[in-house]
Amino acid sequence: MDMELNVDPSELQSLGEYEFEKNFDQAAARKWMMENWHIALIFGVTYFILIFGIQNFMKEREAFHLRAPLALWSFSLSIFSAIGAYRVWKLMAFLLLTKGFKQSVCSQSPHIHPVSKLWIYLFVLSKLLELGDTVFIVLRKKKLIFLHWYHHLITLIVCWYSYKDMVASFGWVSALNFSVHAIMYFYYAVTAIGIQIPISIRKIVTITQMVQMTG
């Protein structure tokens, strides 16, 4: 990456950040992730063993329904993702309008700007939380496809390493992923409580998931 394309923090105006966002110590968070990079691998191995262990444990047992917990889980993640999307997009929109698309891709500003730095960090940590999606699948004895657990596993590791290395395009990655997950988890919450969703809406949700995976 051409470091000259990074935007000087002094050029970025205040975008209405909150005090708790400005007070977040991004340097300390990044330092911790750099020093503890192996934790992502440990969580990945634990996740792999756990989900297939639970799946084997459930073979001769009745499936749990878990409608209410799943609805609450999904709705909480939807709200979190919507807030994260709003905060990160606020900076990305500013970069696009004032610096252009190239700068928005090549700048590390999303990692350090007060309005987005906390949410970029929480985005990475949320990949640990989202491993719980698979636990619901195996406890409910739903079909666990390779793409599901592989995606969760690789996303966790890639996001962890991208954050510690302050990958420039991570602003786009987090903004798009937050946005898609806000829709996706709301859809999961609604279906968990038994509301029937039109096929056209289900197709749109699936397409958005597929599109953001290609990014």
XYZ file of N, CA and C in Angstrom:
645
model
N 0.837 -1.199 0.000
C 0.000 0.000 0.000
C 0.868 1.243 0.000
N 0.510 2.192 -0.785
C 1.218 3.465 -0.840
C 0.790 4.306 0.350
N 1.720 4.483 1.314
C 1.369 5.183 2.538
C 0.988 6.635 2.296
N 1.370 7.198 1.127
C 1.019 8.578 0.831
C -0.479 8.755 0.636
N -1.168 7.654 0.407
C -2.595 7.728 0.183
C -3.381 7.759 1.483
N -2.691 7.561 2.606
C -3.380 7.636 3.888
C -3.723 9.080 4.202
N -4.901 9.273 4.744
C -5.359 10.620 5.071
C -4.804 11.024 6.425
N -4.246 12.218 6.490
C -3.755 12.762 7.752
C -4.960 12.959 8.682
N -4.896 12.432 9.913
C -6.022 12.579 10.842
C -6.457 14.030 11.030
N -5.511 14.962 10.919
C -5.844 16.375 11.099
C -6.753 16.902 9.992
N -6.795 16.179 8.864
C -7.641 16.607 7.751
C -9.093 16.177 7.954
N -9.294 15.258 8.874
C -10.630 14.720 9.067
C -11.379 15.533 10.111
N -12.496 16.084 9.713
C -13.269 16.913 10.616
C -14.004 16.055 11.640
N -14.520 16.702 12.667
C -15.358 16.004 13.640
C -16.644 15.580 12.940
N -17.013 14.328 13.143
C -18.225 13.808 12.494
C -19.298 13.488 13.528
N -19.249 14.214 14.631
C -20.266 13.999 15.657
C -20.006 12.769 16.488
N -18.732 12.491 16.748
C -18.398 11.321 17.552
C -18.772 11.549 19.013
N -19.070 10.449 19.707
C -19.419 10.515 21.117
C -18.156 10.421 21.974
N -18.295 10.835 23.223
C -17.142 10.866 24.120
C -16.531 9.478 24.305
N -17.397 8.448 24.451
C -16.864 7.098 24.668
C -16.136 6.587 23.421
N -16.498 7.083 22.252
C -15.794 6.705 21.029
C -14.430 7.385 20.971
N -14.402 8.673 21.315
C -13.141 9.410 21.288
C -12.156 8.887 22.330
N -12.676 8.387 23.457
C -11.815 7.926 24.545
C -11.282 6.509 24.336
N -11.767 5.825 23.330
C -11.289 4.465 23.081
C -9.828 4.495 22.652
N -9.004 3.701 23.320
C -7.563 3.656 23.053
C -7.264 2.633 21.967
N -7.305 3.078 20.715
C -7.103 2.162 19.587
C -5.691 1.587 19.575
N -4.708 2.393 19.952
C -3.318 1.937 19.940
C -3.116 0.777 20.905
N -3.724 0.885 22.093
C -3.610 -0.181 23.088
C -4.329 -1.443 22.622
N -5.500 -1.259 21.989
C -6.265 -2.407 21.490
C -5.487 -3.143 20.407
N -4.883 -2.374 19.510
C -4.104 -2.983 18.435
C -2.868 -3.689 18.988
N -2.215 -3.063 19.971
C -1.032 -3.656 20.591
C -1.387 -4.994 21.230
N -2.545 -5.037 21.905
C -2.981 -6.277 22.539
C -3.219 -7.367 21.503
N -3.839 -6.996 20.385
C -4.110 -7.983 19.339
C -2.823 -8.458 18.677
N -1.862 -7.584 18.537
C -0.583 -7.969 17.953
C 0.165 -8.942 18.868
N 0.082 -8.693 20.171
C 0.784 -9.536 21.134
C 0.064 -10.856 21.392
N -1.218 -10.891 21.079
C -2.032 -12.088 21.361
C -2.675 -12.649 20.097
N -1.961 -12.563 18.978
C -2.489 -13.044 17.696
C -2.887 -14.517 17.755
N -2.203 -15.283 18.609
C -2.456 -16.718 18.689
C -3.836 -17.041 19.271
N -4.449 -16.062 19.979
C -5.757 -16.309 20.572
C -6.803 -16.604 19.501
N -6.686 -15.930 18.349
C -7.623 -16.182 17.251
C -7.532 -17.639 16.801
N -6.320 -18.164 16.747
C -6.126 -19.564 16.349
C -6.683 -20.516 17.407
N -6.481 -20.164 18.684
C -6.992 -21.000 19.777
C -8.508 -21.052 19.739
N -9.131 -19.894 19.553
C -10.586 -19.846 19.450
C -11.066 -20.640 18.236
N -10.312 -20.554 17.138
C -10.689 -21.283 15.930
C -10.677 -22.784 16.139
N -9.634 -23.291 16.757
C -9.518 -24.733 17.026
C -10.590 -25.174 18.021
N -10.806 -24.364 19.064
C -11.829 -24.681 20.071
C -13.210 -24.732 19.437
N -13.482 -23.759 18.578
C -14.767 -23.698 17.863
C -14.974 -24.964 17.038
N -13.962 -25.362 16.291
C -14.049 -26.539 15.431
C -14.358 -27.790 16.250
N -13.619 -27.976 17.339
C -13.814 -29.151 18.186
C -15.182 -29.130 18.855
N -15.574 -27.948 19.335
C -16.827 -27.812 20.067
C -18.051 -28.106 19.213
N -18.112 -27.509 18.025
C -19.331 -27.677 17.222
C -19.520 -29.116 16.756
N -18.432 -29.769 16.392
C -18.575 -31.157 15.949
C -18.725 -32.103 17.138
N -18.209 -31.675 18.287
C -18.434 -32.453 19.504
C -19.894 -32.401 19.912
N -20.488 -31.203 19.872
C -21.907 -31.051 20.202
C -22.770 -31.788 19.190
N -22.400 -31.684 17.916
C -23.162 -32.369 16.871
C -23.182 -33.877 17.118
N -22.049 -34.446 17.498
C -21.972 -35.876 17.802
C -22.773 -36.214 19.059
N -22.707 -35.326 20.058
C -23.445 -35.510 21.312
C -24.955 -35.522 21.069
N -25.417 -34.732 20.100
C -26.845 -34.586 19.843
C -27.433 -35.672 18.947
N -26.599 -36.542 18.424
C -27.071 -37.549 17.466
C -28.220 -38.387 18.003
N -28.127 -38.825 19.231
C -29.150 -39.697 19.818
C -30.093 -38.945 20.742
N -30.116 -37.637 20.638
C -30.950 -36.834 21.516
C -31.923 -35.979 20.725
N -32.975 -35.546 21.406
C -33.973 -34.690 20.777
C -33.399 -33.286 20.572
N -33.780 -32.683 19.476
C -33.309 -31.329 19.193
C -33.929 -30.320 20.141
N -33.165 -29.312 20.508
C -33.691 -28.187 21.284
C -34.394 -27.233 20.311
N -35.481 -26.613 20.764
C -36.197 -25.682 19.886
C -35.552 -24.285 19.920
N -35.364 -23.757 21.114
C -34.602 -22.516 21.312
C -35.111 -21.335 20.482
N -36.395 -21.262 20.250
C -36.933 -20.171 19.433
C -36.712 -18.802 20.087
N -37.072 -18.700 21.352
C -36.941 -17.410 22.040
C -35.479 -16.972 22.178
N -34.577 -17.862 22.643
C -33.161 -17.457 22.728
C -32.570 -17.082 21.370
N -32.943 -17.822 20.325
C -32.425 -17.534 18.988
C -32.929 -16.190 18.483
N -34.204 -15.902 18.752
C -34.774 -14.623 18.321
C -34.082 -13.464 19.035
N -33.857 -13.610 20.341
C -33.195 -12.565 21.119
C -31.744 -12.390 20.671
N -31.057 -13.499 20.448
C -29.663 -13.499 19.977
C -29.562 -12.760 18.639
N -30.406 -13.140 17.714
C -30.363 -12.568 16.373
C -30.747 -11.091 16.374
N -31.772 -10.746 17.150
C -32.213 -9.347 17.196
C -31.119 -8.463 17.807
N -30.440 -8.970 18.839
C -29.362 -8.208 19.478
C -28.222 -7.949 18.493
N -27.856 -8.978 17.731
C -26.787 -8.831 16.748
C -27.206 -7.912 15.604
N -28.495 -7.926 15.283
C -28.999 -7.036 14.234
C -28.884 -5.576 14.658
N -29.277 -5.276 15.888
C -29.188 -3.908 16.403
C -27.741 -3.456 16.480
N -26.881 -4.313 17.014
C -25.454 -3.990 17.105
C -24.872 -3.711 15.728
N -25.208 -4.554 14.754
C -24.685 -4.394 13.397
C -25.195 -3.117 12.746
N -26.445 -2.772 13.002
C -27.019 -1.547 12.426
C -26.311 -0.308 12.974
N -26.030 -0.304 14.272
C -25.321 0.830 14.875
C -23.900 0.918 14.324
N -23.232 -0.244 14.266
C -21.876 -0.277 13.729
C -21.826 0.198 12.289
N -22.794 -0.221 11.492
C -22.853 0.191 10.086
C -23.009 1.701 9.979
N -23.894 2.264 10.788
C -24.133 3.711 10.763
C -22.869 4.497 11.102
N -22.148 4.057 12.127
C -20.957 4.791 12.555
C -19.815 4.683 11.532
N -19.586 3.477 11.009
C -18.487 3.306 10.050
C -18.822 3.962 8.715
N -20.075 3.827 8.272
C -20.466 4.461 7.009
C -20.362 5.982 7.086
N -20.523 6.529 8.278
C -20.418 7.978 8.444
C -19.035 8.457 8.011
N -18.001 7.714 8.420
C -16.644 8.082 8.015
C -16.396 7.743 6.555
N -16.866 6.569 6.105
C -16.629 6.166 4.727
C -17.275 7.146 3.752
N -18.452 7.633 4.087
C -19.134 8.608 3.236
C -18.335 9.901 3.171
N -17.779 10.310 4.320
C -16.962 11.520 4.358
C -15.731 11.362 3.469
N -15.070 10.209 3.565
C -13.886 9.967 2.742
C -14.232 9.959 1.253
N -15.345 9.333 0.916
C -15.765 9.271 -0.488
C -16.057 10.666 -1.047
N -16.750 11.467 -0.267
C -17.173 12.780 -0.740
C -16.044 13.802 -0.767
N -15.070 13.656 0.134
C -14.011 14.665 0.227
C -12.672 14.210 -0.354
N -12.424 12.907 -0.359
C -11.126 12.402 -0.803
C -11.209 11.500 -2.036
N -12.412 10.972 -2.305
C -12.576 10.092 -3.453
C -12.495 8.624 -3.095
N -12.892 7.790 -4.053
C -12.969 6.342 -3.808
C -11.599 5.739 -3.492
N -10.567 6.162 -4.226
C -9.235 5.600 -4.019
C -8.751 5.815 -2.594
N -8.979 7.014 -2.076
C -8.584 7.306 -0.709
C -9.376 6.469 0.288
N -10.663 6.258 0.004
C -11.502 5.496 0.927
C -11.033 4.047 1.036
N -10.433 3.543 -0.056
C -9.926 2.167 -0.058
C -8.531 2.097 0.555
N -7.703 3.088 0.270
C -6.291 3.036 0.652
C -5.959 3.691 1.990
N -6.908 4.393 2.578
C -6.632 5.082 3.836
C -6.848 4.169 5.040
N -5.994 4.346 6.048
C -6.150 3.626 7.309
C -7.002 4.419 8.305
N -7.574 5.516 7.857
C -8.335 6.403 8.733
C -9.449 5.713 9.519
N -10.184 4.734 8.947
C -11.236 4.083 9.747
C -10.719 3.455 11.034
N -9.438 3.068 11.040
C -8.857 2.462 12.246
C -8.607 3.482 13.350
N -8.439 4.753 12.980
C -7.989 5.742 13.960
C -8.934 6.927 14.161
N -9.903 7.120 13.273
C -10.807 8.257 13.439
C -11.766 7.996 14.603
N -12.024 9.008 15.445
C -12.872 8.825 16.626
C -14.252 8.246 16.359
N -14.842 8.567 15.232
C -16.200 8.089 14.970
C -16.246 6.603 14.622
N -15.143 6.050 14.148
C -15.173 4.661 13.668
C -14.221 3.710 14.390
N -13.188 4.222 15.054
C -12.138 3.339 15.579
C -12.663 2.306 16.576
N -13.603 2.700 17.436
C -14.174 1.752 18.386
C -14.973 0.675 17.675
N -15.744 1.090 16.652
C -16.635 0.152 15.966
C -15.875 -0.819 15.073
N -14.724 -0.394 14.564
C -13.875 -1.313 13.819
C -13.368 -2.413 14.754
N -12.981 -2.007 15.951
C -12.503 -2.966 16.958
C -13.624 -3.920 17.381
N -14.811 -3.363 17.651
C -15.942 -4.197 18.041
C -16.366 -5.125 16.914
N -16.192 -4.675 15.683
C -16.486 -5.528 14.526
C -15.654 -6.801 14.577
N -14.361 -6.646 14.862
C -13.474 -7.811 14.950
C -13.891 -8.724 16.098
N -14.156 -8.134 17.264
C -14.556 -8.942 18.418
C -15.891 -9.645 18.180
N -16.752 -9.033 17.382
C -18.058 -9.645 17.106
C -17.935 -10.957 16.359
N -16.796 -11.158 15.687
C -16.597 -12.412 14.968
C -16.437 -13.581 15.939
N -15.989 -13.267 17.162
C -15.964 -14.288 18.215
C -17.388 -14.603 18.654
N -18.172 -13.550 18.839
C -19.557 -13.710 19.286
C -20.382 -14.486 18.267
N -20.147 -14.219 16.995
C -20.942 -14.845 15.939
C -20.696 -16.343 15.801
N -19.666 -16.840 16.453
C -19.452 -18.284 16.462
C -20.625 -18.992 17.143
N -21.339 -18.236 17.968
C -22.512 -18.795 18.635
C -23.611 -19.197 17.674
N -23.628 -18.624 16.479
C -24.625 -19.013 15.462
C -24.601 -20.515 15.226
N -23.388 -21.060 15.165
C -23.225 -22.481 14.866
C -23.704 -23.350 16.017
N -23.545 -22.856 17.240
C -24.005 -23.600 18.412
C -25.521 -23.780 18.337
N -26.219 -22.738 17.920
C -27.673 -22.845 17.752
C -28.017 -23.898 16.694
N -27.261 -23.940 15.616
C -27.527 -24.896 14.540
C -27.400 -26.329 15.027
N -26.308 -26.635 15.724
C -26.083 -28.026 16.145
C -27.004 -28.422 17.293
N -27.353 -27.494 18.181
C -28.274 -27.823 19.268
C -29.692 -28.041 18.754
N -30.040 -27.348 17.670
C -31.364 -27.520 17.074
C -31.381 -28.636 16.024
N -30.215 -29.245 15.832
C -30.040 -30.354 14.883
C -30.428 -29.963 13.462
N -30.078 -28.744 13.096
C -30.251 -28.290 11.724
C -29.022 -28.713 10.916
N -29.136 -28.674 9.613
C -28.030 -29.092 8.762
C -26.875 -28.094 8.869
N -25.705 -28.602 9.205
C -24.500 -27.765 9.304
C -23.680 -27.963 8.033
N -23.699 -26.935 7.165
C -22.978 -27.060 5.900
C -21.544 -26.554 6.060
N -20.686 -27.041 5.199
C -19.267 -26.682 5.237
C -19.067 -25.173 5.132
N -19.800 -24.519 4.220
C -19.626 -23.092 3.992
C -19.894 -22.291 5.257
N -20.844 -22.747 6.078
C -21.187 -22.002 7.291
C -20.025 -21.974 8.277
N -19.582 -23.163 8.712
C -18.542 -23.165 9.747
C -17.189 -22.698 9.212
N -16.922 -22.965 7.937
C -15.663 -22.521 7.337
C -15.628 -20.988 7.270
N -16.747 -20.396 6.879
C -16.839 -18.934 6.783
C -16.602 -18.282 8.147
N -17.277 -18.806 9.185
C -17.117 -18.244 10.523
C -15.682 -18.378 11.014
N -15.090 -19.517 10.768
C -13.726 -19.782 11.227
C -12.706 -18.874 10.543
N -12.765 -18.815 9.221
C -11.801 -18.020 8.461
C -12.010 -16.520 8.686
N -13.266 -16.093 8.783
C -13.557 -14.681 8.993
C -12.952 -14.189 10.304
N -13.074 -14.995 11.348
C -12.494 -14.635 12.639
C -10.989 -14.393 12.522
N -10.296 -15.326 11.913
C -8.836 -15.241 11.808
C -8.410 -14.086 10.907
N -9.064 -13.952 9.755
C -8.710 -12.893 8.807
C -8.958 -11.504 9.414
N -10.097 -11.329 10.091
C -10.417 -10.027 10.685
C -9.423 -9.677 11.789
N -9.044 -10.657 12.593
C -8.085 -10.421 13.669
C -6.758 -9.929 13.093
N -6.267 -10.621 12.074
C -4.985 -10.256 11.466
C -5.091 -8.939 10.701
N -6.230 -8.681 10.083
C -6.421 -7.426 9.352
C -6.409 -6.242 10.301
N -6.985 -6.428 11.492
C -7.022 -5.337 12.453
C -5.633 -5.038 13.004
N -4.901 -6.063 13.380
C -3.578 -5.827 13.972
C -2.605 -5.215 12.961
N -2.831 -5.484 11.674
C -1.980 -4.917 10.632
C -2.570 -3.637 10.042
N -3.698 -3.191 10.569
C -4.387 -1.982 10.100
C -4.554 -1.971 8.578
N -5.114 -3.043 8.054
C -5.361 -3.150 6.616
C -6.254 -1.994 6.161
N -5.830 -1.306 5.123
C -6.494 -0.069 4.698
C -7.938 -0.281 4.260
N -8.203 -1.335 3.531
C -9.554 -1.548 2.995
C -10.541 -2.056 4.032
N -10.102 -2.164 5.277
C -10.941 -2.744 6.326
C -12.155 -1.879 6.635
N -12.079 -0.602 6.308
C -13.235 0.259 6.489
C -14.403 -0.196 5.631
N -14.112 -0.505 4.374
C -15.139 -1.008 3.470
C -15.652 -2.372 3.920
N -14.728 -3.239 4.313
C -15.105 -4.590 4.749
C -16.078 -4.526 5.924
N -15.733 -3.740 6.928
C -16.576 -3.658 8.123
C -17.909 -2.964 7.829
N -17.892 -1.912 7.028
C -19.131 -1.204 6.709
C -20.118 -2.103 5.974
N -19.617 -2.825 4.983
C -20.479 -3.724 4.207
C -20.967 -4.892 5.048
N -20.051 -5.474 5.837
C -20.430 -6.628 6.657
C -21.428 -6.240 7.739
N -21.198 -5.108 8.375
C -22.151 -4.603 9.363
C -23.537 -4.448 8.731
N -23.576 -3.870 7.544
C -24.849 -3.599 6.867
C -25.598 -4.879 6.535
N -24.878 -5.828 5.964
C -25.493 -7.104 5.595
C -25.968 -7.854 6.834
N -25.172 -7.822 7.895
C -25.547 -8.537 9.114
C -26.731 -7.892 9.827
N -26.876 -6.590 9.692
C -28.044 -5.927 10.274
C -29.324 -6.486 9.649
N -29.288 -6.680 8.343
C -30.442 -7.243 7.624
C -30.588 -8.728 7.913
N -29.483 -9.444 7.822
C -29.489 -10.900 7.965
C -29.976 -11.339 9.345
N -29.442 -10.727 10.394
C -29.841 -11.137 11.746
C -31.259 -10.712 12.080
N -31.724 -9.613 11.491
C -33.130 -9.238 11.687
C -34.033 -10.284 11.035
N -33.618 -10.748 9.866
C -34.361 -11.808 9.173
C -34.398 -13.073 10.028
N -33.262 -13.447 10.613
C -33.204 -14.633 11.475
C -34.110 -14.472 12.696
N -34.126 -13.267 13.267
C -34.952 -13.016 14.449
C -36.432 -13.170 14.123
N -36.817 -12.620 12.984
C -38.223 -12.681 12.566
C -38.651 -14.124 12.288
N -37.817 -14.866 11.581
C -38.167 -16.258 11.271
C -38.147 -17.133 12.520
N -37.306 -16.784 13.500
C -37.208 -17.573 14.730
C -38.505 -17.527 15.529
N -39.241 -16.416 15.423
C -40.506 -16.315 16.171
C -41.688 -16.810 15.338
N -41.381 -17.372 14.171
C -42.414 -18.038 13.390
C -43.091 -17.206 12.319
N -42.601 -16.021 12.042
C -43.201 -15.183 10.992
C -42.702 -15.650 9.628
N -43.626 -15.874 8.720
C -43.284 -16.326 7.380
C -42.807 -15.137 6.516
N -41.667 -15.328 5.893
C -41.085 -14.289 5.048
C -41.289 -14.658 3.579
N -41.739 -13.717 2.741
C -41.911 -14.007 1.304
C -40.613 -14.505 0.675
N -40.742 -15.377 -0.303
C -39.578 -15.953 -0.974
C -38.695 -14.871 -1.581
N -39.310 -13.825 -2.126
C -38.536 -12.748 -2.747
C -37.602 -12.082 -1.737
N -38.093 -11.893 -0.511
C -37.273 -11.288 0.544
C -36.144 -12.234 0.931
N -36.462 -13.516 1.022
C -35.431 -14.503 1.379
C -34.328 -14.539 0.329
N -34.715 -14.400 -0.921
C -33.724 -14.390 -1.998
C -32.813 -13.171 -1.902
N -33.407 -12.028 -1.561
C -32.622 -10.799 -1.428
C -31.596 -10.942 -0.306
N -32.028 -11.517 0.826
C -31.123 -11.728 1.960
C -29.974 -12.636 1.552
N -30.288 -13.712 0.844
C -29.257 -14.654 0.394
C -28.279 -13.989 -0.569
N -28.810 -13.180 -1.483
C -27.957 -12.492 -2.465
C -27.014 -11.518 -1.775
N -27.531 -10.762 -0.788
C -26.672 -9.812 -0.077
C -25.548 -10.531 0.658
N -25.851 -11.713 1.208
C -24.817 -12.492 1.885
C -23.735 -12.931 0.900
N -24.169 -13.384 -0.261
C -23.228 -13.877 -1.265
C -22.373 -12.748 -1.822
N -22.997 -11.579 -2.055
C -22.278 -10.448 -2.621
C -21.194 -9.960 -1.669
N -21.513 -9.843 -0.385
C -20.525 -9.322 0.566
C -19.395 -10.326 0.797
N -19.619 -11.600 0.535
C -18.547 -12.594 0.662
C -17.531 -12.471 -0.466
N -17.948 -11.867 -1.578
C -17.028 -11.724 -2.704
C -16.144 -10.491 -2.566
N -16.464 -9.642 -1.572
C -15.727 -8.404 -1.395
C -14.332 -8.614 -0.818
